[in-house]
């Protein structure tokens, strides 16, 4: 199960259409939010299987979205604590 099947012209050069470019951009986005390669390959496999896998793909993306939301909430708490520490440190500096 490969990540992506690249089409080539008669000279062996890669040929991309708009759907290919959209998929590659989506892969970049998934990697940017720390989805591992194995998961991306599974999603790519489901995508290649066509419309019949739409429910699985939607569920797959919802599950990853839930993880991202949880991480976002954790980061928000960390940022709040960091801001508190910055404020306390600033107050010590002005004394």
Short mmCIF file of N, CA, C and O in Angstrom, two decimals:
data_model
loop_
_atom_site.label_atom_id
_atom_site.label_comp_id
_atom_site.label_asym_id
_atom_site.label_seq_id
_atom_site.Cartn_x
_atom_site.Cartn_y
_atom_site.Cartn_z
N UNK A 1 0.85 -1.17 0.00
CA UNK A 1 0.00 0.00 0.00
C UNK A 1 0.90 1.23 0.00
O UNK A 1 1.50 1.57 1.00
N UNK A 2 1.01 1.88 -1.15
CA UNK A 2 1.83 3.08 -1.26
C UNK A 2 1.05 4.32 -0.87
O UNK A 2 -0.16 4.31 -0.76
N UNK A 3 1.79 5.37 -0.69
CA UNK A 3 1.16 6.64 -0.32
C UNK A 3 0.43 7.26 -1.50
O UNK A 3 -0.65 7.81 -1.36
N UNK A 4 1.04 7.14 -2.68
CA UNK A 4 0.43 7.79 -3.84
C UNK A 4 0.96 7.15 -5.10
O UNK A 4 2.15 6.86 -5.20
N UNK A 5 0.10 6.93 -6.07
CA UNK A 5 0.51 6.37 -7.35
C UNK A 5 0.71 7.53 -8.33
O UNK A 5 -0.23 8.23 -8.67
N UNK A 6 1.95 7.70 -8.75
CA UNK A 6 2.30 8.83 -9.60
C UNK A 6 2.13 8.44 -11.07
O UNK A 6 2.66 7.43 -11.52
N UNK A 7 1.38 9.26 -11.78
CA UNK A 7 1.22 9.04 -13.22
C UNK A 7 2.43 9.63 -13.93
O UNK A 7 2.98 10.64 -13.51
N UNK A 8 2.84 8.98 -15.01
CA UNK A 8 3.99 9.46 -15.78
C UNK A 8 3.64 9.52 -17.26
O UNK A 8 2.82 8.74 -17.74
N UNK A 9 4.30 10.45 -17.94
CA UNK A 9 4.09 10.54 -19.39
C UNK A 9 5.00 9.54 -20.10
O UNK A 9 5.72 8.76 -19.46
N UNK A 10 4.99 9.54 -21.42
CA UNK A 10 5.76 8.56 -22.19
C UNK A 10 7.26 8.71 -21.99
O UNK A 10 8.02 7.78 -22.25
N UNK A 11 7.72 9.88 -21.52
CA UNK A 11 9.14 10.10 -21.24
C UNK A 11 9.51 9.80 -19.78
O UNK A 11 10.63 10.04 -19.36
N UNK A 12 8.54 9.32 -19.01
CA UNK A 12 8.81 8.97 -17.62
C UNK A 12 8.70 10.13 -16.65
O UNK A 12 8.99 9.99 -15.47
N UNK A 13 8.29 11.30 -17.15
CA UNK A 13 8.14 12.46 -16.26
C UNK A 13 6.80 12.40 -15.54
O UNK A 13 5.79 11.98 -16.10
N UNK A 14 6.82 12.84 -14.30
CA UNK A 14 5.59 12.87 -13.51
C UNK A 14 4.59 13.84 -14.13
O UNK A 14 4.96 14.93 -14.55
N UNK A 15 3.33 13.43 -14.11
CA UNK A 15 2.25 14.27 -14.64
C UNK A 15 1.20 14.41 -13.54
O UNK A 15 0.70 13.41 -13.02
N UNK A 16 0.89 15.64 -13.16
CA UNK A 16 -0.07 15.90 -12.10
C UNK A 16 -1.26 16.68 -12.65
O UNK A 16 -1.09 17.65 -13.39
N UNK A 17 -2.46 16.27 -12.26
CA UNK A 17 -3.64 17.06 -12.57
C UNK A 17 -4.09 17.77 -11.30
O UNK A 17 -3.46 17.64 -10.24
N UNK A 18 -5.17 18.53 -11.36
CA UNK A 18 -5.63 19.29 -10.19
C UNK A 18 -5.95 18.39 -9.01
O UNK A 18 -5.66 18.73 -7.86
N UNK A 19 -6.56 17.23 -9.26
CA UNK A 19 -6.88 16.30 -8.17
C UNK A 19 -5.60 15.79 -7.49
O UNK A 19 -5.55 15.66 -6.27
N UNK A 20 -4.58 15.51 -8.30
CA UNK A 20 -3.30 15.06 -7.74
C UNK A 20 -2.70 16.13 -6.83
O UNK A 20 -2.24 15.83 -5.73
N UNK A 21 -2.71 17.36 -7.31
CA UNK A 21 -2.13 18.46 -6.53
C UNK A 21 -2.91 18.70 -5.25
O UNK A 21 -2.33 18.95 -4.18
N UNK A 22 -4.23 18.58 -5.33
CA UNK A 22 -5.06 18.75 -4.14
C UNK A 22 -4.74 17.66 -3.11
O UNK A 22 -4.61 17.93 -1.92
N UNK A 23 -4.58 16.42 -3.58
CA UNK A 23 -4.25 15.31 -2.69
C UNK A 23 -2.89 15.51 -2.05
O UNK A 23 -2.71 15.31 -0.85
N UNK A 24 -1.89 15.93 -2.83
CA UNK A 24 -0.55 16.17 -2.30
C UNK A 24 -0.57 17.29 -1.25
O UNK A 24 0.10 17.19 -0.22
N UNK A 25 -1.34 18.32 -1.51
CA UNK A 25 -1.46 19.41 -0.54
C UNK A 25 -2.11 18.90 0.75
O UNK A 25 -1.68 19.24 1.85
N UNK A 26 -3.13 18.05 0.59
CA UNK A 26 -3.80 17.49 1.75
C UNK A 26 -2.83 16.63 2.57
O UNK A 26 -2.83 16.66 3.80
N UNK A 27 -2.00 15.85 1.90
CA UNK A 27 -0.98 15.05 2.59
C UNK A 27 -0.07 15.97 3.40
O UNK A 27 0.25 15.68 4.56
N UNK A 28 0.34 17.08 2.81
CA UNK A 28 1.19 18.04 3.53
C UNK A 28 0.48 18.55 4.78
O UNK A 28 1.10 18.69 5.84
N UNK A 29 -0.82 18.84 4.65
CA UNK A 29 -1.57 19.32 5.81
C UNK A 29 -1.63 18.26 6.90
O UNK A 29 -1.49 18.57 8.09
N UNK A 30 -1.87 17.01 6.51
CA UNK A 30 -1.94 15.93 7.50
C UNK A 30 -0.60 15.76 8.21
O UNK A 30 -0.55 15.55 9.43
N UNK A 31 0.48 15.84 7.45
CA UNK A 31 1.81 15.74 8.06
C UNK A 31 2.06 16.92 9.01
O UNK A 31 2.67 16.75 10.06
N UNK A 32 1.58 18.09 8.63
CA UNK A 32 1.79 19.29 9.45
C UNK A 32 1.10 19.17 10.81
O UNK A 32 1.55 19.76 11.79
N UNK A 33 0.01 18.41 10.86
CA UNK A 33 -0.70 18.23 12.13
C UNK A 33 -0.36 16.89 12.78
O UNK A 33 -1.10 16.34 13.58
N UNK A 34 0.81 16.38 12.40
CA UNK A 34 1.43 15.21 13.05
C UNK A 34 0.68 13.90 12.84
O UNK A 34 0.76 12.99 13.67
N UNK A 35 -0.05 13.76 11.71
CA UNK A 35 -0.60 12.45 11.40
C UNK A 35 0.58 11.62 10.89
O UNK A 35 1.34 12.08 10.04
N UNK A 36 0.72 10.41 11.41
CA UNK A 36 1.87 9.60 10.99
C UNK A 36 1.65 9.01 9.60
O UNK A 36 0.53 8.93 9.09
N UNK A 37 2.75 8.60 9.00
CA UNK A 37 2.73 8.12 7.63
C UNK A 37 1.84 6.89 7.46
O UNK A 37 1.13 6.75 6.46
N UNK A 38 1.84 6.02 8.45
CA UNK A 38 0.98 4.82 8.38
C UNK A 38 -0.49 5.22 8.27
O UNK A 38 -1.24 4.66 7.47
N UNK A 39 -0.90 6.20 9.08
CA UNK A 39 -2.28 6.66 9.03
C UNK A 39 -2.60 7.32 7.68
O UNK A 39 -3.69 7.12 7.14
N UNK A 40 -1.67 8.11 7.18
CA UNK A 40 -1.89 8.76 5.89
C UNK A 40 -2.02 7.71 4.79
O UNK A 40 -2.87 7.83 3.89
N UNK A 41 -1.22 6.64 4.87
CA UNK A 41 -1.32 5.57 3.88
C UNK A 41 -2.67 4.88 3.95
O UNK A 41 -3.26 4.55 2.92
N UNK A 42 -3.16 4.65 5.15
CA UNK A 42 -4.48 4.03 5.31
C UNK A 42 -5.54 4.93 4.68
O UNK A 42 -6.40 4.45 3.93
N UNK A 43 -5.47 6.22 4.97
CA UNK A 43 -6.44 7.14 4.39
C UNK A 43 -6.33 7.14 2.86
O UNK A 43 -7.35 7.12 2.16
N UNK A 44 -5.10 7.14 2.34
CA UNK A 44 -4.89 7.10 0.89
C UNK A 44 -5.47 5.85 0.28
O UNK A 44 -6.07 5.88 -0.81
N UNK A 45 -5.31 4.71 0.95
CA UNK A 45 -5.88 3.46 0.48
C UNK A 45 -7.41 3.56 0.41
O UNK A 45 -8.02 3.19 -0.59
N UNK A 46 -8.00 4.08 1.47
CA UNK A 46 -9.46 4.24 1.49
C UNK A 46 -9.91 5.17 0.36
O UNK A 46 -10.92 4.91 -0.29
N UNK A 47 -9.15 6.21 0.13
CA UNK A 47 -9.48 7.17 -0.93
C UNK A 47 -9.46 6.48 -2.30
O UNK A 47 -10.36 6.67 -3.11
N UNK A 48 -8.45 5.66 -2.53
CA UNK A 48 -8.35 4.96 -3.81
C UNK A 48 -9.48 3.95 -4.00
O UNK A 48 -9.83 3.61 -5.13
N UNK A 49 -10.04 3.47 -2.90
CA UNK A 49 -11.14 2.49 -3.00
C UNK A 49 -12.43 3.15 -3.47
O UNK A 49 -13.38 2.45 -3.82
N UNK A 50 -12.49 4.47 -3.43
CA UNK A 50 -13.63 5.17 -4.01
C UNK A 50 -14.73 5.54 -3.04
O UNK A 50 -14.57 5.51 -1.82
N UNK A 51 -15.86 5.85 -3.62
CA UNK A 51 -17.01 6.39 -2.90
C UNK A 51 -17.50 5.46 -1.79
O UNK A 51 -17.97 5.92 -0.75
N UNK A 52 -17.34 4.16 -1.98
CA UNK A 52 -17.85 3.21 -0.98
C UNK A 52 -17.16 3.37 0.38
O UNK A 52 -17.68 2.91 1.39
N UNK A 53 -16.00 4.04 0.40
CA UNK A 53 -15.27 4.21 1.67
C UNK A 53 -15.50 5.60 2.28
O UNK A 53 -14.83 5.94 3.26
N UNK A 54 -16.41 6.36 1.74
CA UNK A 54 -16.67 7.70 2.29
C UNK A 54 -16.98 7.67 3.79
O UNK A 54 -16.42 8.47 4.53
N UNK A 55 -17.84 6.77 4.27
CA UNK A 55 -18.11 6.76 5.72
C UNK A 55 -16.86 6.52 6.55
O UNK A 55 -16.65 7.17 7.57
N UNK A 56 -16.00 5.59 6.11
CA UNK A 56 -14.77 5.31 6.85
C UNK A 56 -13.84 6.52 6.82
O UNK A 56 -13.20 6.83 7.82
N UNK A 57 -13.75 7.18 5.68
CA UNK A 57 -12.87 8.35 5.59
C UNK A 57 -13.37 9.49 6.46
O UNK A 57 -12.57 10.16 7.13
N UNK A 58 -14.67 9.70 6.48
CA UNK A 58 -15.24 10.75 7.33
C UNK A 58 -14.95 10.45 8.79
O UNK A 58 -14.50 11.31 9.55
N UNK A 59 -15.17 9.19 9.20
CA UNK A 59 -14.90 8.79 10.58
C UNK A 59 -13.42 8.96 10.92
O UNK A 59 -13.07 9.45 11.98
N UNK A 60 -12.57 8.56 9.99
CA UNK A 60 -11.12 8.66 10.16
C UNK A 60 -10.72 10.12 10.42
O UNK A 60 -9.96 10.42 11.33
N UNK A 61 -11.25 11.03 9.61
CA UNK A 61 -10.92 12.46 9.76
C UNK A 61 -11.51 13.04 11.05
O UNK A 61 -10.86 13.84 11.71
N UNK A 62 -12.71 12.62 11.41
CA UNK A 62 -13.29 13.08 12.68
C UNK A 62 -12.43 12.65 13.87
O UNK A 62 -12.22 13.42 14.80
N UNK A 63 -11.94 11.41 13.83
CA UNK A 63 -11.10 10.93 14.93
C UNK A 63 -9.83 11.77 15.05
O UNK A 63 -9.43 12.14 16.16
N UNK A 64 -9.22 12.07 13.92
CA UNK A 64 -7.99 12.88 13.98
C UNK A 64 -8.32 14.31 14.41
O UNK A 64 -7.57 14.94 15.15
N UNK A 65 -9.46 14.81 13.96
CA UNK A 65 -9.88 16.16 14.36
C UNK A 65 -10.06 16.24 15.87
O UNK A 65 -9.66 17.23 16.50
N UNK A 66 -10.63 15.21 16.47
CA UNK A 66 -10.80 15.18 17.93
C UNK A 66 -9.46 15.26 18.64
O UNK A 66 -9.32 15.97 19.64
N UNK A 67 -8.47 14.55 18.12
CA UNK A 67 -7.13 14.61 18.71
C UNK A 67 -6.56 16.02 18.60
O UNK A 67 -5.96 16.53 19.54
N UNK A 68 -6.77 16.65 17.46
CA UNK A 68 -6.26 18.01 17.26
C UNK A 68 -6.93 19.00 18.19
O UNK A 68 -6.28 19.89 18.75
N UNK A 69 -8.22 18.85 18.39
CA UNK A 69 -8.95 19.74 19.29
C UNK A 69 -8.44 19.57 20.72
O UNK A 69 -8.23 20.56 21.43
N UNK A 70 -8.20 18.33 21.12
CA UNK A 70 -7.65 18.07 22.45
C UNK A 70 -6.26 18.71 22.60
O UNK A 70 -5.97 19.33 23.62
N UNK A 71 -5.43 18.56 21.58
CA UNK A 71 -4.10 19.18 21.61
C UNK A 71 -4.20 20.70 21.66
O UNK A 71 -3.45 21.35 22.38
N UNK A 72 -5.16 21.24 20.93
CA UNK A 72 -5.36 22.69 20.92
C UNK A 72 -5.74 23.18 22.31
O UNK A 72 -5.23 24.21 22.78
N UNK A 73 -6.62 22.45 22.98
CA UNK A 73 -7.03 22.82 24.33
C UNK A 73 -5.85 22.74 25.30
O UNK A 73 -5.68 23.62 26.15
N UNK A 74 -5.03 21.71 25.15
CA UNK A 74 -3.85 21.58 26.01
C UNK A 74 -2.88 22.73 25.77
O UNK A 74 -2.33 23.30 26.71
N UNK A 75 -2.67 23.06 24.50
CA UNK A 75 -1.77 24.17 24.18
C UNK A 75 -2.29 25.50 24.72
O UNK A 75 -1.52 26.33 25.20
N UNK A 76 -3.60 25.66 24.68
CA UNK A 76 -4.20 26.89 25.21
C UNK A 76 -3.89 27.02 26.70
O UNK A 76 -3.52 28.10 27.18
N UNK A 77 -4.02 25.92 27.44
CA UNK A 77 -3.71 25.94 28.87
C UNK A 77 -2.24 26.25 29.12
O UNK A 77 -1.90 27.01 30.02
N UNK A 78 -1.38 25.65 28.31
CA UNK A 78 0.06 25.91 28.45
C UNK A 78 0.37 27.38 28.19
O UNK A 78 1.14 28.01 28.93
N UNK A 79 -0.23 27.94 27.17
CA UNK A 79 -0.02 29.36 26.85
C UNK A 79 -0.52 30.25 27.98
O UNK A 79 0.15 31.23 28.35
N UNK A 80 -1.67 29.91 28.56
CA UNK A 80 -2.19 30.69 29.69
C UNK A 80 -1.22 30.65 30.86
O UNK A 80 -0.94 31.68 31.48
N UNK A 81 -0.69 29.46 31.16
CA UNK A 81 0.27 29.33 32.27
C UNK A 81 1.55 30.11 31.96
O UNK A 81 2.13 30.74 32.84
N UNK A 82 1.96 30.08 30.71
CA UNK A 82 3.16 30.81 30.31
C UNK A 82 2.95 32.32 30.46
O UNK A 82 3.83 33.03 30.94
N UNK A 83 1.78 32.78 30.08
CA UNK A 83 1.46 34.20 30.23
C UNK A 83 1.47 34.61 31.70
O UNK A 83 1.95 35.70 32.06
N UNK A 84 0.94 33.73 32.57
CA UNK A 84 0.96 34.02 34.00
C UNK A 84 2.41 34.11 34.49
O UNK A 84 2.75 35.02 35.27
N UNK A 85 3.25 33.21 34.05
CA UNK A 85 4.66 33.20 34.46
C UNK A 85 5.36 34.47 33.96
O UNK A 85 6.14 35.08 34.69
N UNK A 86 5.06 34.87 32.73
CA UNK A 86 5.64 36.10 32.18
C UNK A 86 5.22 37.29 33.02
O UNK A 86 6.06 38.14 33.38
N UNK A 87 3.93 37.37 33.35
CA UNK A 87 3.44 38.49 34.16
C UNK A 87 4.13 38.52 35.54
O UNK A 87 4.54 39.59 36.01
N UNK A 88 4.24 37.36 36.19
CA UNK A 88 4.89 37.30 37.49
C UNK A 88 6.35 37.71 37.39
O UNK A 88 6.86 38.43 38.26
N UNK A 89 7.00 37.27 36.35
CA UNK A 89 8.41 37.60 36.18
C UNK A 89 8.59 39.09 35.90
O UNK A 89 9.53 39.71 36.42
N UNK A 90 7.70 39.68 35.15
CA UNK A 90 7.76 41.12 34.88
C UNK A 90 7.59 41.93 36.17
O UNK A 90 8.27 42.92 36.38
N UNK A 91 6.67 41.46 37.03
CA UNK A 91 6.43 42.16 38.28
C UNK A 91 7.66 42.11 39.18
O UNK A 91 7.99 43.09 39.85
N UNK A 92 8.35 40.98 39.19
CA UNK A 92 9.58 40.87 39.98
C UNK A 92 10.63 41.80 39.46
O UNK A 92 11.41 42.38 40.22
N UNK A 93 10.68 41.97 38.15
CA UNK A 93 11.69 42.83 37.53
C UNK A 93 11.49 44.31 37.90
O UNK A 93 12.45 45.05 38.06
N UNK A 94 10.24 44.71 38.05
CA UNK A 94 9.95 46.13 38.34
C UNK A 94 10.08 46.47 39.82
O UNK A 94 9.99 47.62 40.18
N UNK A 95 10.29 45.50 40.67
CA UNK A 95 10.42 45.77 42.11
C UNK A 95 11.77 46.25 42.45
O UNK A 95 12.77 46.07 41.91
#
